[in-house]
């Protein structure tokens, strides 16, 4: 077992403090040996095999405000997505820079890391999984819909990771799955991309999901986010409530009557600032 110095605890405290000041909601720390312990991805995706000197992965999460997400597909959600990306990019850069000034090696793995949706349609896999990193850093567990579910915001978070050779006290991995397998995400997915129900984490048609995203991107209302919008998990539900019937009925109700007053605000946002989806 590693014995951590007071200095390493102080460093952890300072990183969390700085990140919160920059607008980050959740921070977690994972030692790189957790990738090998869990063996949930092949070895070439382990952080220490991409950058051999690295000892700790620090994962940062920003929340996605539910009422803005509920308007998806819309430019309102699209702009929120861009804003969370800016906060994540800036935080990752500044924290890596801070660690550098203290004499540690530090870099960040950019949060999405693909050039264009067409690349994802061809190969829907990232070079590094922030979702796995966040699980190993104790921020949440992986749900049926392949996203990280957190106690605080359910799957409504965006993630980025800083890698450093500093040895920093880790956070505990959450043992009990937060996903209750209600399958709301499967039932509401506009492309029926979740194809199996036997396992806790669904087999997913990532290409079909990516192809839909290509259409959203050209209509300026990217990304989709329905599978995180409808998930009941997260303390943010205590603020915003949960109406599963409204989510489940949405598609049929709007096919029947686009002016259905229950959805007026969402339709209003979709009607402005983006094009119809082809
Ligand atoms: S919507 Fe239900 S099944 Fe899907 S991730 Fe959330 S809790 Fe799990
Ligand atoms: S992002 Fe949208 S299309 Fe892709 S799996 Fe989730 S709900 Fe389905």
PDB file of C-alpha atoms and ligand atoms in Angstrom:
ATOM      1  CA  UNK A   1       0.000   0.000   0.000  1.00  0.00           C
ATOM      2  CA  UNK A   2       1.298   3.469  -0.902  1.00  0.00           C
ATOM      3  CA  UNK A   3       2.021   5.817   1.997  1.00  0.00           C
ATOM      4  CA  UNK A   4       1.092   9.326   0.961  1.00  0.00           C
ATOM      5  CA  UNK A   5       2.921  12.368   2.267  1.00  0.00           C
ATOM      6  CA  UNK A   6       1.245  15.446   3.714  1.00  0.00           C
ATOM      7  CA  UNK A   7       2.556  17.289   0.656  1.00  0.00           C
ATOM      8  CA  UNK A   8       0.614  14.957  -1.670  1.00  0.00           C
ATOM      9  CA  UNK A   9      -2.604  15.521   0.307  1.00  0.00           C
ATOM     10  CA  UNK A  10      -1.983  19.274   0.139  1.00  0.00           C
ATOM     11  CA  UNK A  11      -1.432  19.026  -3.633  1.00  0.00           C
ATOM     12  CA  UNK A  12      -4.733  17.163  -4.001  1.00  0.00           C
ATOM     13  CA  UNK A  13      -6.517  19.799  -1.930  1.00  0.00           C
ATOM     14  CA  UNK A  14      -5.020  22.607  -4.036  1.00  0.00           C
ATOM     15  CA  UNK A  15      -6.033  20.943  -7.334  1.00  0.00           C
ATOM     16  CA  UNK A  16      -9.633  20.449  -6.179  1.00  0.00           C
ATOM     17  CA  UNK A  17      -9.771  24.011  -4.897  1.00  0.00           C
ATOM     18  CA  UNK A  18      -8.439  25.505  -8.138  1.00  0.00           C
ATOM     19  CA  UNK A  19     -10.749  23.365 -10.294  1.00  0.00           C
ATOM     20  CA  UNK A  20     -13.822  24.394  -8.324  1.00  0.00           C
ATOM     21  CA  UNK A  21     -12.827  28.023  -8.725  1.00  0.00           C
ATOM     22  CA  UNK A  22     -12.702  27.429 -12.504  1.00  0.00           C
ATOM     23  CA  UNK A  23     -16.306  26.130 -12.578  1.00  0.00           C
ATOM     24  CA  UNK A  24     -15.767  22.386 -12.192  1.00  0.00           C
ATOM     25  CA  UNK A  25     -18.415  20.453 -10.245  1.00  0.00           C
ATOM     26  CA  UNK A  26     -16.666  17.130  -9.528  1.00  0.00           C
ATOM     27  CA  UNK A  27     -13.017  16.065  -9.270  1.00  0.00           C
ATOM     28  CA  UNK A  28     -11.619  12.556  -8.777  1.00  0.00           C
ATOM     29  CA  UNK A  29      -8.151  10.945  -8.655  1.00  0.00           C
ATOM     30  CA  UNK A  30      -7.236   7.513 -10.028  1.00  0.00           C
ATOM     31  CA  UNK A  31      -3.852   5.742  -9.854  1.00  0.00           C
ATOM     32  CA  UNK A  32      -2.990   4.326 -13.290  1.00  0.00           C
ATOM     33  CA  UNK A  33      -2.763   0.733 -11.996  1.00  0.00           C
ATOM     34  CA  UNK A  34      -6.589   0.670 -11.757  1.00  0.00           C
ATOM     35  CA  UNK A  35      -6.792   0.157 -15.545  1.00  0.00           C
ATOM     36  CA  UNK A  36      -4.937  -3.153 -15.203  1.00  0.00           C
ATOM     37  CA  UNK A  37      -6.908  -4.191 -12.110  1.00  0.00           C
ATOM     38  CA  UNK A  38     -10.294  -3.766 -13.809  1.00  0.00           C
ATOM     39  CA  UNK A  39      -9.192  -4.917 -17.299  1.00  0.00           C
ATOM     40  CA  UNK A  40     -12.239  -3.303 -18.944  1.00  0.00           C
ATOM     41  CA  UNK A  41     -10.331  -2.056 -21.973  1.00  0.00           C
ATOM     42  CA  UNK A  42      -7.347  -3.379 -23.909  1.00  0.00           C
ATOM     43  CA  UNK A  43      -3.872  -2.464 -22.709  1.00  0.00           C
ATOM     44  CA  UNK A  44      -3.075   0.049 -25.462  1.00  0.00           C
ATOM     45  CA  UNK A  45      -5.809   2.303 -23.986  1.00  0.00           C
ATOM     46  CA  UNK A  46      -4.230   2.322 -20.499  1.00  0.00           C
ATOM     47  CA  UNK A  47      -2.894   5.834 -19.717  1.00  0.00           C
ATOM     48  CA  UNK A  48       0.519   4.467 -18.636  1.00  0.00           C
ATOM     49  CA  UNK A  49       0.869   2.749 -22.018  1.00  0.00           C
ATOM     50  CA  UNK A  50       0.136   5.997 -23.877  1.00  0.00           C
ATOM     51  CA  UNK A  51       2.424   8.121 -21.660  1.00  0.00           C
ATOM     52  CA  UNK A  52       4.664   5.749 -19.644  1.00  0.00           C
ATOM     53  CA  UNK A  53       5.738   8.225 -16.940  1.00  0.00           C
ATOM     54  CA  UNK A  54       2.219   9.013 -15.769  1.00  0.00           C
ATOM     55  CA  UNK A  55       1.113   7.833 -12.305  1.00  0.00           C
ATOM     56  CA  UNK A  56      -2.219   9.575 -11.655  1.00  0.00           C
ATOM     57  CA  UNK A  57      -5.233  10.524 -13.742  1.00  0.00           C
ATOM     58  CA  UNK A  58      -7.291  13.450 -12.458  1.00  0.00           C
ATOM     59  CA  UNK A  59     -10.807  13.611 -13.857  1.00  0.00           C
ATOM     60  CA  UNK A  60     -12.892  16.794 -13.926  1.00  0.00           C
ATOM     61  CA  UNK A  61     -16.656  16.949 -14.529  1.00  0.00           C
ATOM     62  CA  UNK A  62     -18.952  19.838 -15.368  1.00  0.00           C
ATOM     63  CA  UNK A  63     -22.700  19.560 -15.062  1.00  0.00           C
ATOM     64  CA  UNK A  64     -25.202  19.864 -17.917  1.00  0.00           C
ATOM     65  CA  UNK A  65     -28.225  21.932 -16.921  1.00  0.00           C
ATOM     66  CA  UNK A  66     -31.267  19.698 -17.358  1.00  0.00           C
ATOM     67  CA  UNK A  67     -33.821  22.256 -18.654  1.00  0.00           C
ATOM     68  CA  UNK A  68     -31.432  23.253 -21.468  1.00  0.00           C
ATOM     69  CA  UNK A  69     -30.736  19.602 -22.301  1.00  0.00           C
ATOM     70  CA  UNK A  70     -34.484  18.871 -22.405  1.00  0.00           C
ATOM     71  CA  UNK A  71     -34.819  21.092 -25.490  1.00  0.00           C
ATOM     72  CA  UNK A  72     -32.533  18.791 -27.517  1.00  0.00           C
ATOM     73  CA  UNK A  73     -32.075  18.687 -30.488  1.00  0.00           C
ATOM     74  CA  UNK A  74     -31.639  22.460 -30.334  1.00  0.00           C
ATOM     75  CA  UNK A  75     -29.016  25.161 -30.597  1.00  0.00           C
ATOM     76  CA  UNK A  76     -29.690  25.924 -26.910  1.00  0.00           C
ATOM     77  CA  UNK A  77     -28.295  22.534 -25.884  1.00  0.00           C
ATOM     78  CA  UNK A  78     -25.607  22.785 -28.561  1.00  0.00           C
ATOM     79  CA  UNK A  79     -24.332  26.056 -27.075  1.00  0.00           C
ATOM     80  CA  UNK A  80     -24.440  24.612 -23.548  1.00  0.00           C
ATOM     81  CA  UNK A  81     -22.352  21.681 -24.799  1.00  0.00           C
ATOM     82  CA  UNK A  82     -19.826  24.128 -26.278  1.00  0.00           C
ATOM     83  CA  UNK A  83     -19.705  26.089 -23.027  1.00  0.00           C
ATOM     84  CA  UNK A  84     -19.010  22.996 -20.902  1.00  0.00           C
ATOM     85  CA  UNK A  85     -16.271  22.107 -23.391  1.00  0.00           C
ATOM     86  CA  UNK A  86     -14.648  25.508 -22.960  1.00  0.00           C
ATOM     87  CA  UNK A  87     -14.734  25.167 -19.143  1.00  0.00           C
ATOM     88  CA  UNK A  88     -13.220  21.670 -19.366  1.00  0.00           C
ATOM     89  CA  UNK A  89     -10.496  22.691 -21.843  1.00  0.00           C
ATOM     90  CA  UNK A  90      -9.497  25.706 -19.807  1.00  0.00           C
ATOM     91  CA  UNK A  91      -9.459  23.785 -16.534  1.00  0.00           C
ATOM     92  CA  UNK A  92      -7.447  20.888 -17.955  1.00  0.00           C
ATOM     93  CA  UNK A  93      -4.892  23.269 -19.435  1.00  0.00           C
ATOM     94  CA  UNK A  94      -4.573  25.368 -16.277  1.00  0.00           C
ATOM     95  CA  UNK A  95      -4.291  22.416 -13.900  1.00  0.00           C
ATOM     96  CA  UNK A  96      -1.671  20.709 -16.107  1.00  0.00           C
ATOM     97  CA  UNK A  97       0.158  24.024 -16.228  1.00  0.00           C
ATOM     98  CA  UNK A  98      -0.054  24.364 -12.420  1.00  0.00           C
ATOM     99  CA  UNK A  99       1.430  20.866 -11.976  1.00  0.00           C
ATOM    100  CA  UNK A 100       4.209  21.771 -14.437  1.00  0.00           C
ATOM    101  CA  UNK A 101       5.120  24.867 -12.443  1.00  0.00           C
ATOM    102  CA  UNK A 102       5.566  22.602  -9.379  1.00  0.00           C
ATOM    103  CA  UNK A 103       8.018  20.435 -11.337  1.00  0.00           C
ATOM    104  CA  UNK A 104       5.671  17.550 -12.223  1.00  0.00           C
ATOM    105  CA  UNK A 105       5.084  16.127 -15.675  1.00  0.00           C
ATOM    106  CA  UNK A 106       1.488  16.857 -16.630  1.00  0.00           C
ATOM    107  CA  UNK A 107      -0.607  16.888 -19.781  1.00  0.00           C
ATOM    108  CA  UNK A 108      -4.296  16.580 -20.500  1.00  0.00           C
ATOM    109  CA  UNK A 109      -6.208  14.233 -22.722  1.00  0.00           C
ATOM    110  CA  UNK A 110      -8.585  16.499 -24.677  1.00  0.00           C
ATOM    111  CA  UNK A 111     -12.222  15.798 -23.822  1.00  0.00           C
ATOM    112  CA  UNK A 112     -13.609  14.521 -27.136  1.00  0.00           C
ATOM    113  CA  UNK A 113     -10.565  14.109 -29.378  1.00  0.00           C
ATOM    114  CA  UNK A 114     -12.031  13.492 -32.824  1.00  0.00           C
ATOM    115  CA  UNK A 115     -11.724  15.744 -35.867  1.00  0.00           C
ATOM    116  CA  UNK A 116     -15.199  15.344 -37.298  1.00  0.00           C
ATOM    117  CA  UNK A 117     -18.294  13.166 -36.900  1.00  0.00           C
ATOM    118  CA  UNK A 118     -17.422  11.374 -40.158  1.00  0.00           C
ATOM    119  CA  UNK A 119     -14.409   9.924 -38.310  1.00  0.00           C
ATOM    120  CA  UNK A 120     -16.701   8.511 -35.607  1.00  0.00           C
ATOM    121  CA  UNK A 121     -19.012   7.016 -38.206  1.00  0.00           C
ATOM    122  CA  UNK A 122     -15.982   5.152 -39.592  1.00  0.00           C
ATOM    123  CA  UNK A 123     -14.424   4.311 -36.178  1.00  0.00           C
ATOM    124  CA  UNK A 124     -16.587   5.133 -33.131  1.00  0.00           C
ATOM    125  CA  UNK A 125     -13.828   4.676 -30.523  1.00  0.00           C
ATOM    126  CA  UNK A 126     -11.759   7.325 -28.718  1.00  0.00           C
ATOM    127  CA  UNK A 127      -8.035   6.992 -27.976  1.00  0.00           C
ATOM    128  CA  UNK A 128      -8.782   7.356 -24.262  1.00  0.00           C
ATOM    129  CA  UNK A 129     -11.985   6.806 -22.280  1.00  0.00           C
ATOM    130  CA  UNK A 130     -12.793   9.609 -19.836  1.00  0.00           C
ATOM    131  CA  UNK A 131     -15.796   7.546 -18.724  1.00  0.00           C
ATOM    132  CA  UNK A 132     -13.586   4.690 -17.517  1.00  0.00           C
ATOM    133  CA  UNK A 133     -11.143   7.185 -15.997  1.00  0.00           C
ATOM    134  CA  UNK A 134     -14.019   8.827 -14.094  1.00  0.00           C
ATOM    135  CA  UNK A 135     -15.202   5.450 -12.809  1.00  0.00           C
ATOM    136  CA  UNK A 136     -11.669   4.623 -11.574  1.00  0.00           C
ATOM    137  CA  UNK A 137     -11.451   8.104 -10.010  1.00  0.00           C
ATOM    138  CA  UNK A 138     -14.590   7.419  -7.957  1.00  0.00           C
ATOM    139  CA  UNK A 139     -16.900   9.887  -9.707  1.00  0.00           C
ATOM    140  CA  UNK A 140     -19.617   7.370 -10.653  1.00  0.00           C
ATOM    141  CA  UNK A 141     -20.475   4.057 -12.292  1.00  0.00           C
ATOM    142  CA  UNK A 142     -21.162   3.091 -15.907  1.00  0.00           C
ATOM    143  CA  UNK A 143     -24.820   2.823 -16.872  1.00  0.00           C
ATOM    144  CA  UNK A 144     -26.832   0.822 -19.394  1.00  0.00           C
ATOM    145  CA  UNK A 145     -26.452   3.762 -21.802  1.00  0.00           C
ATOM    146  CA  UNK A 146     -22.603   3.636 -21.689  1.00  0.00           C
ATOM    147  CA  UNK A 147     -22.309   6.968 -19.889  1.00  0.00           C
ATOM    148  CA  UNK A 148     -20.901   7.770 -16.467  1.00  0.00           C
ATOM    149  CA  UNK A 149     -23.704   8.047 -13.908  1.00  0.00           C
ATOM    150  CA  UNK A 150     -22.879  10.290 -10.954  1.00  0.00           C
ATOM    151  CA  UNK A 151     -24.802  10.645  -7.694  1.00  0.00           C
ATOM    152  CA  UNK A 152     -24.938  14.400  -8.156  1.00  0.00           C
ATOM    153  CA  UNK A 153     -26.032  14.795 -11.807  1.00  0.00           C
ATOM    154  CA  UNK A 154     -26.733  11.271 -13.055  1.00  0.00           C
ATOM    155  CA  UNK A 155     -25.260  11.081 -16.598  1.00  0.00           C
ATOM    156  CA  UNK A 156     -25.574  14.856 -17.110  1.00  0.00           C
ATOM    157  CA  UNK A 157     -21.852  15.599 -16.887  1.00  0.00           C
ATOM    158  CA  UNK A 158     -19.033  16.256 -19.331  1.00  0.00           C
ATOM    159  CA  UNK A 159     -15.511  15.033 -18.583  1.00  0.00           C
ATOM    160  CA  UNK A 160     -11.825  15.724 -19.164  1.00  0.00           C
ATOM    161  CA  UNK A 161      -8.685  14.118 -17.705  1.00  0.00           C
ATOM    162  CA  UNK A 162      -5.275  15.444 -16.649  1.00  0.00           C
ATOM    163  CA  UNK A 163      -2.420  12.915 -16.492  1.00  0.00           C
ATOM    164  CA  UNK A 164       0.563  13.523 -14.237  1.00  0.00           C
ATOM    165  CA  UNK A 165       3.604  11.742 -12.865  1.00  0.00           C
ATOM    166  CA  UNK A 166       2.765  13.159  -9.414  1.00  0.00           C
ATOM    167  CA  UNK A 167       1.619  10.459  -6.987  1.00  0.00           C
ATOM    168  CA  UNK A 168      -1.585  11.784  -5.439  1.00  0.00           C
ATOM    169  CA  UNK A 169      -3.915  10.041  -2.921  1.00  0.00           C
ATOM    170  CA  UNK A 170      -6.708   8.331  -4.909  1.00  0.00           C
ATOM    171  CA  UNK A 171     -10.467   8.364  -4.412  1.00  0.00           C
ATOM    172  CA  UNK A 172     -12.461   5.210  -3.709  1.00  0.00           C
ATOM    173  CA  UNK A 173     -14.211   3.534  -6.623  1.00  0.00           C
ATOM    174  CA  UNK A 174     -17.999   3.422  -6.128  1.00  0.00           C
ATOM    175  CA  UNK A 175     -18.961  -0.246  -5.696  1.00  0.00           C
ATOM    176  CA  UNK A 176     -22.755  -0.204  -6.088  1.00  0.00           C
ATOM    177  CA  UNK A 177     -24.043   0.485  -9.593  1.00  0.00           C
ATOM    178  CA  UNK A 178     -26.063   3.689  -9.807  1.00  0.00           C
ATOM    179  CA  UNK A 179     -27.956   2.542 -12.928  1.00  0.00           C
ATOM    180  CA  UNK A 180     -31.314   0.990 -11.990  1.00  0.00           C
ATOM    181  CA  UNK A 181     -31.797  -0.412 -15.507  1.00  0.00           C
ATOM    182  CA  UNK A 182     -35.131   1.295 -15.992  1.00  0.00           C
ATOM    183  CA  UNK A 183     -34.368   1.362 -19.751  1.00  0.00           C
ATOM    184  CA  UNK A 184     -35.780   4.840 -20.213  1.00  0.00           C
ATOM    185  CA  UNK A 185     -32.685   5.600 -22.310  1.00  0.00           C
ATOM    186  CA  UNK A 186     -33.407   2.617 -24.591  1.00  0.00           C
ATOM    187  CA  UNK A 187     -37.101   3.462 -24.934  1.00  0.00           C
ATOM    188  CA  UNK A 188     -36.499   7.136 -25.794  1.00  0.00           C
ATOM    189  CA  UNK A 189     -33.421   6.806 -28.048  1.00  0.00           C
ATOM    190  CA  UNK A 190     -34.437   8.231 -31.458  1.00  0.00           C
ATOM    191  CA  UNK A 191     -32.258   5.688 -33.305  1.00  0.00           C
ATOM    192  CA  UNK A 192     -32.917   2.570 -31.174  1.00  0.00           C
ATOM    193  CA  UNK A 193     -29.158   2.261 -30.695  1.00  0.00           C
ATOM    194  CA  UNK A 194     -29.319   0.151 -27.509  1.00  0.00           C
ATOM    195  CA  UNK A 195     -29.827  -3.327 -28.841  1.00  0.00           C
ATOM    196  CA  UNK A 196     -29.710  -5.753 -25.927  1.00  0.00           C
ATOM    197  CA  UNK A 197     -31.292  -5.892 -22.490  1.00  0.00           C
ATOM    198  CA  UNK A 198     -29.550  -8.943 -20.962  1.00  0.00           C
ATOM    199  CA  UNK A 199     -26.556  -7.113 -19.464  1.00  0.00           C
ATOM    200  CA  UNK A 200     -26.333  -4.035 -17.287  1.00  0.00           C
ATOM    201  CA  UNK A 201     -24.409  -2.198 -20.033  1.00  0.00           C
ATOM    202  CA  UNK A 202     -26.243  -2.573 -23.374  1.00  0.00           C
ATOM    203  CA  UNK A 203     -24.719  -3.655 -26.638  1.00  0.00           C
ATOM    204  CA  UNK A 204     -24.826  -0.428 -28.562  1.00  0.00           C
ATOM    205  CA  UNK A 205     -24.901   0.361 -32.271  1.00  0.00           C
ATOM    206  CA  UNK A 206     -22.378   3.205 -32.040  1.00  0.00           C
ATOM    207  CA  UNK A 207     -22.271   3.702 -35.794  1.00  0.00           C
ATOM    208  CA  UNK A 208     -26.023   4.321 -35.957  1.00  0.00           C
ATOM    209  CA  UNK A 209     -25.723   6.841 -33.105  1.00  0.00           C
ATOM    210  CA  UNK A 210     -22.780   8.553 -34.873  1.00  0.00           C
ATOM    211  CA  UNK A 211     -24.679   8.700 -38.195  1.00  0.00           C
ATOM    212  CA  UNK A 212     -27.558  10.460 -36.427  1.00  0.00           C
ATOM    213  CA  UNK A 213     -25.060  12.877 -34.901  1.00  0.00           C
ATOM    214  CA  UNK A 214     -23.746  13.707 -38.375  1.00  0.00           C
ATOM    215  CA  UNK A 215     -27.263  14.831 -39.323  1.00  0.00           C
ATOM    216  CA  UNK A 216     -27.599  16.892 -36.123  1.00  0.00           C
ATOM    217  CA  UNK A 217     -24.246  18.531 -36.754  1.00  0.00           C
ATOM    218  CA  UNK A 218     -25.221  19.682 -40.244  1.00  0.00           C
ATOM    219  CA  UNK A 219     -28.496  21.055 -38.835  1.00  0.00           C
ATOM    220  CA  UNK A 220     -26.597  22.990 -36.045  1.00  0.00           C
ATOM    221  CA  UNK A 221     -28.325  21.140 -33.205  1.00  0.00           C
ATOM    222  CA  UNK A 222     -25.582  18.702 -32.198  1.00  0.00           C
ATOM    223  CA  UNK A 223     -25.336  16.570 -30.030  1.00  0.00           C
ATOM    224  CA  UNK A 224     -28.361  14.348 -29.304  1.00  0.00           C
ATOM    225  CA  UNK A 225     -28.227  13.657 -25.544  1.00  0.00           C
ATOM    226  CA  UNK A 226     -31.673  12.068 -25.241  1.00  0.00           C
ATOM    227  CA  UNK A 227     -30.244   9.080 -23.329  1.00  0.00           C
ATOM    228  CA  UNK A 228     -28.852  11.400 -20.645  1.00  0.00           C
ATOM    229  CA  UNK A 229     -31.904  13.709 -20.644  1.00  0.00           C
ATOM    230  CA  UNK A 230     -34.357  10.948 -19.673  1.00  0.00           C
ATOM    231  CA  UNK A 231     -32.249   9.167 -17.037  1.00  0.00           C
ATOM    232  CA  UNK A 232     -33.880   9.400 -13.586  1.00  0.00           C
ATOM    233  CA  UNK A 233     -30.575   9.197 -11.663  1.00  0.00           C
ATOM    234  CA  UNK A 234     -28.979  12.290 -10.094  1.00  0.00           C
ATOM    235  CA  UNK A 235     -29.558  14.770  -7.298  1.00  0.00           C
ATOM    236  CA  UNK A 236     -30.254  17.453  -9.934  1.00  0.00           C
ATOM    237  CA  UNK A 237     -33.661  15.749 -10.212  1.00  0.00           C
ATOM    238  CA  UNK A 238     -34.385  17.080  -6.709  1.00  0.00           C
ATOM    239  CA  UNK A 239     -34.259  20.570  -8.210  1.00  0.00           C
ATOM    240  CA  UNK A 240     -35.902  19.905 -11.580  1.00  0.00           C
ATOM    241  CA  UNK A 241     -38.209  16.923 -10.897  1.00  0.00           C
ATOM    242  CA  UNK A 242     -38.830  13.882 -13.067  1.00  0.00           C
ATOM    243  CA  UNK A 243     -41.732  13.281 -15.457  1.00  0.00           C
ATOM    244  CA  UNK A 244     -41.153   9.938 -17.219  1.00  0.00           C
ATOM    245  CA  UNK A 245     -44.534  10.098 -18.967  1.00  0.00           C
ATOM    246  CA  UNK A 246     -43.621  13.406 -20.596  1.00  0.00           C
ATOM    247  CA  UNK A 247     -40.382  11.892 -21.944  1.00  0.00           C
ATOM    248  CA  UNK A 248     -41.974   8.631 -23.096  1.00  0.00           C
ATOM    249  CA  UNK A 249     -44.890  10.375 -24.838  1.00  0.00           C
ATOM    250  CA  UNK A 250     -42.862  13.164 -26.447  1.00  0.00           C
ATOM    251  CA  UNK A 251     -42.327  11.711 -29.914  1.00  0.00           C
ATOM    252  CA  UNK A 252     -45.903  10.485 -30.449  1.00  0.00           C
ATOM    253  CA  UNK A 253     -47.485  13.586 -28.914  1.00  0.00           C
ATOM    254  CA  UNK A 254     -45.508  15.898 -31.247  1.00  0.00           C
ATOM    255  CA  UNK A 255     -46.193  13.725 -34.293  1.00  0.00           C
ATOM    256  CA  UNK A 256     -49.879  14.150 -33.501  1.00  0.00           C
ATOM    257  CA  UNK A 257     -49.765  17.821 -32.654  1.00  0.00           C
ATOM    258  CA  UNK A 258     -46.593  19.931 -32.951  1.00  0.00           C
ATOM    259  CA  UNK A 259     -48.382  22.661 -30.964  1.00  0.00           C
ATOM    260  CA  UNK A 260     -49.033  20.406 -27.955  1.00  0.00           C
ATOM    261  CA  UNK A 261     -48.815  22.925 -25.092  1.00  0.00           C
ATOM    262  CA  UNK A 262     -46.956  20.483 -22.826  1.00  0.00           C
ATOM    263  CA  UNK A 263     -43.907  20.681 -25.101  1.00  0.00           C
ATOM    264  CA  UNK A 264     -44.277  24.303 -26.256  1.00  0.00           C
ATOM    265  CA  UNK A 265     -41.020  25.567 -24.687  1.00  0.00           C
ATOM    266  CA  UNK A 266     -38.928  22.716 -26.113  1.00  0.00           C
ATOM    267  CA  UNK A 267     -40.457  23.102 -29.606  1.00  0.00           C
ATOM    268  CA  UNK A 268     -39.927  26.863 -29.439  1.00  0.00           C
ATOM    269  CA  UNK A 269     -36.186  26.394 -28.821  1.00  0.00           C
ATOM    270  CA  UNK A 270     -35.921  23.782 -31.606  1.00  0.00           C
ATOM    271  CA  UNK A 271     -37.673  26.163 -33.960  1.00  0.00           C
ATOM    272  CA  UNK A 272     -35.024  28.892 -33.685  1.00  0.00           C
ATOM    273  CA  UNK A 273     -31.327  29.000 -34.496  1.00  0.00           C
ATOM    274  CA  UNK A 274     -31.023  25.567 -36.138  1.00  0.00           C
ATOM    275  CA  UNK A 275     -32.314  23.831 -39.270  1.00  0.00           C
ATOM    276  CA  UNK A 276     -34.767  20.932 -39.496  1.00  0.00           C
ATOM    277  CA  UNK A 277     -33.027  17.540 -39.290  1.00  0.00           C
ATOM    278  CA  UNK A 278     -32.851  15.911 -42.753  1.00  0.00           C
TER     279      UNK A 278
HETATM  280  S1  LIG B   1     -32.083   5.703 -18.033  1.00  0.00           S
HETATM  281 FE1  LIG B   1     -32.291   3.943 -16.629  1.00  0.00          FE
HETATM  282  S2  LIG B   1     -31.272   2.253 -17.716  1.00  0.00           S
HETATM  283 FE2  LIG B   1     -30.647   4.130 -18.741  1.00  0.00          FE
HETATM  284  S3  LIG B   1     -28.715   4.654 -17.721  1.00  0.00           S
HETATM  285 FE3  LIG B   1     -30.338   5.756 -16.631  1.00  0.00          FE
HETATM  286  S4  LIG B   1     -30.909   4.395 -14.940  1.00  0.00           S
HETATM  287 FE4  LIG B   1     -29.725   3.169 -16.386  1.00  0.00          FE
HETATM  288  S1  LIG B   2     -26.984   9.938 -28.053  1.00  0.00           S
HETATM  289 FE1  LIG B   2     -29.068   9.859 -28.898  1.00  0.00          FE
HETATM  290  S2  LIG B   2     -28.941   8.514 -30.663  1.00  0.00           S
HETATM  291 FE2  LIG B   2     -27.099   8.154 -29.453  1.00  0.00          FE
HETATM  292  S3  LIG B   2     -27.615   6.468 -28.088  1.00  0.00           S
HETATM  293 FE3  LIG B   2     -28.072   8.334 -26.939  1.00  0.00          FE
HETATM  294  S4  LIG B   2     -30.237   8.716 -27.348  1.00  0.00           S
HETATM  295 FE4  LIG B   2     -29.540   7.268 -28.892  1.00  0.00          FE
END
